């Protein structure tokens, strides 16, 4: 390493370039490709999520970053340096494992201090940093406990502290909250965000839970079958998905098939629908309109105004407390999902299964997709 | 309601009682008999010792019987060096072979536990396979291999490793070979069981935290396999101390393990009291490692709670 001043300068320069870069990475297990020509940049200080259904290759990607797998083709750069030849125990990244992988024969303290002890840190230094880490994850007083004396949530925090003690350039989190119950998971998501903001460390989280990815991450890479489907901020991915697959994977959606007519409207089985953002779509080709359930209005009478209006019959109602999901059967026998907030006490009592209703939405809330 | 609960209680107690009953009938009673014989005197009679407990004589008989018991056999054990040397020889052979078994068994068990999942059942099978032949036949086979015109000398001379056939049989080397061969499965299996259930992501976690592979073995793998090491060590050490067949068939006449001494006292000298005293002392000796293991088990049980 160069002297401190130069290192600081390098760091300043590095702020511009991505911290992690996947360059056309392909990973094959035998003849099966887990990752196919995958390219992605992750910036300094980002909370980045790799999201996809199980078996999409997101964990393989994380393991390649940690050094447990090597790419078959392509390269992975960390701070503009190819890390292919760097062994796992020499990489400046740390990982929080899905099942935590805490050492059962060591106490909480020794688990957390394990990484520092490998660096031949002094006893005083280790104990100071361990105390600091215990405070960071609010486990003061638990240092002498055995791992099997901890609850699931406490173990999760020990694992987090253990992976942060070496101040890694990148913290890798493999489904870190999957083992927690729903309530604890929701709390921990916000704790993770707060922690990441405080430390400024780059976090890369792997999850199959799209809600979790949306809540914690600055940016999300949506993956399927080892390919990158879309990289964007959570709101962009939700509001402007680039394909039917992404639209369907993230949240609830109703997809209407049709063609763009010469006038720029969309001809579909539901009639002519007014849409926005069709400039890219070729007229005449098949396109799909993706509609989020909460953006569709529902009323007993035909609404007035510049809206797309479609009549239908309520087929099923799913009551969720905060909102109710209505499945409405349309003229072409297809179902459209509508979500209404149960604002008043009898908010959901207004509509009953079998009611004739009108669904309506402004032209700009739907997304026209050509793939 | 209460009687029903009581009945269930009795049922539960009866179930618990069964193993105690088993231990009482097949362990404690025989042990008391052996202990009693060890406190008797030899006699030219059937059985070849006295006093013989006479139920018909009643209380007076019992008093007379107790008065005739003596610790003479135990006094003989401590006064004659042949017995002490025999014990020491047995402990020495057991300790050295257990260490060798550990050194040979650990890499084998480690390799088995890290082998692909589908290979493991056949590998375990291979370790257990020798049990399919009688133990005695396998030891006789070793006599064949180790004798002067046997397989080992044949192979070694052909390889020009030795010039003239060596005398392998009737030596301590032969005893060690026989013991290592016979007891290896008892060392490998508990080690394999301990290593196999170890979570492999722990090794990745250690590597991720900056620990090189060789160090991970000392810091993670070995400590987590210690219960297997303890089980394998005791499973080998205890029966090796009392081993009779292997030293008798493969060993030389100058080496007397305690099992052989016992056999000689019992069958050649027909001195049942001394033979029993040897057995009782051996049990006392082996109780030390057994109690140590018990405590280890207890601690790990408390730990996992």
PDB file of N, CA, C and O in Angstrom, chain B residues 17-18 26 119 139 166 168 210 243 248 253 288 294:
ATOM      1  N   UNK B  17     -37.773 -48.115  34.739  1.00  0.00           N
ATOM      2  CA  UNK B  17     -37.194 -49.179  35.551  1.00  0.00           C
ATOM      3  C   UNK B  17     -36.494 -50.233  34.702  1.00  0.00           C
ATOM      4  O   UNK B  17     -35.503 -50.823  35.149  1.00  0.00           O
ATOM      5  N   UNK B  18     -36.991 -50.454  33.484  1.00  0.00           N
ATOM      6  CA  UNK B  18     -36.464 -51.545  32.653  1.00  0.00           C
ATOM      7  C   UNK B  18     -34.947 -51.475  32.478  1.00  0.00           C
ATOM      8  O   UNK B  18     -34.262 -52.456  32.762  1.00  0.00           O
ATOM      9  N   UNK B  26     -27.727 -57.864  34.750  1.00  0.00           N
ATOM     10  CA  UNK B  26     -26.616 -58.271  33.883  1.00  0.00           C
ATOM     11  C   UNK B  26     -25.316 -57.538  34.161  1.00  0.00           C
ATOM     12  O   UNK B  26     -24.307 -57.823  33.558  1.00  0.00           O
ATOM     13  N   UNK B 119     -21.182 -40.288  -2.239  1.00  0.00           N
ATOM     14  CA  UNK B 119     -20.113 -41.237  -1.963  1.00  0.00           C
ATOM     15  C   UNK B 119     -20.132 -41.711  -0.529  1.00  0.00           C
ATOM     16  O   UNK B 119     -19.539 -42.740  -0.206  1.00  0.00           O
ATOM     17  N   UNK B 139      -7.817 -61.949  12.598  1.00  0.00           N
ATOM     18  CA  UNK B 139      -6.537 -61.973  13.326  1.00  0.00           C
ATOM     19  C   UNK B 139      -5.680 -63.151  12.848  1.00  0.00           C
ATOM     20  O   UNK B 139      -4.468 -63.028  12.668  1.00  0.00           O
ATOM     21  N   UNK B 166      12.047 -60.717   7.808  1.00  0.00           N
ATOM     22  CA  UNK B 166      12.131 -60.292   9.206  1.00  0.00           C
ATOM     23  C   UNK B 166      11.087 -61.031  10.029  1.00  0.00           C
ATOM     24  O   UNK B 166      10.096 -61.533   9.499  1.00  0.00           O
ATOM     25  N   UNK B 168       8.238 -60.627  12.061  1.00  0.00           N
ATOM     26  CA  UNK B 168       7.203 -59.658  12.453  1.00  0.00           C
ATOM     27  C   UNK B 168       6.352 -60.214  13.579  1.00  0.00           C
ATOM     28  O   UNK B 168       5.989 -59.521  14.508  1.00  0.00           O
ATOM     29  N   UNK B 210     -11.124 -13.723   7.201  1.00  0.00           N
ATOM     30  CA  UNK B 210      -9.685 -13.551   7.074  1.00  0.00           C
ATOM     31  C   UNK B 210      -8.857 -14.712   7.584  1.00  0.00           C
ATOM     32  O   UNK B 210      -7.671 -14.570   7.818  1.00  0.00           O
ATOM     33  N   UNK B 243      -7.584 -55.939  26.094  1.00  0.00           N
ATOM     34  CA  UNK B 243      -7.475 -56.823  24.930  1.00  0.00           C
ATOM     35  C   UNK B 243      -6.741 -58.127  25.285  1.00  0.00           C
ATOM     36  O   UNK B 243      -5.723 -58.121  25.971  1.00  0.00           O
ATOM     37  N   UNK B 248      -2.436 -62.253  22.426  1.00  0.00           N
ATOM     38  CA  UNK B 248      -2.227 -63.688  22.600  1.00  0.00           C
ATOM     39  C   UNK B 248      -1.838 -64.339  21.280  1.00  0.00           C
ATOM     40  O   UNK B 248      -0.979 -65.211  21.239  1.00  0.00           O
ATOM     41  N   UNK B 253       5.987 -63.898  23.706  1.00  0.00           N
ATOM     42  CA  UNK B 253       5.764 -64.404  25.059  1.00  0.00           C
ATOM     43  C   UNK B 253       6.259 -63.416  26.113  1.00  0.00           C
ATOM     44  O   UNK B 253       5.856 -63.468  27.259  1.00  0.00           O
ATOM     45  N   UNK B 288     -11.824 -44.399  35.532  1.00  0.00           N
ATOM     46  CA  UNK B 288     -11.327 -43.017  35.448  1.00  0.00           C
ATOM     47  C   UNK B 288     -11.669 -42.375  34.090  1.00  0.00           C
ATOM     48  O   UNK B 288     -12.345 -41.356  34.051  1.00  0.00           O
ATOM     49  N   UNK B 294     -18.085 -39.228  30.823  1.00  0.00           N
ATOM     50  CA  UNK B 294     -19.418 -38.904  31.315  1.00  0.00           C
ATOM     51  C   UNK B 294     -19.553 -37.410  31.589  1.00  0.00           C
ATOM     52  O   UNK B 294     -20.521 -36.767  31.217  1.00  0.00           O
TER      53      UNK B 294
END
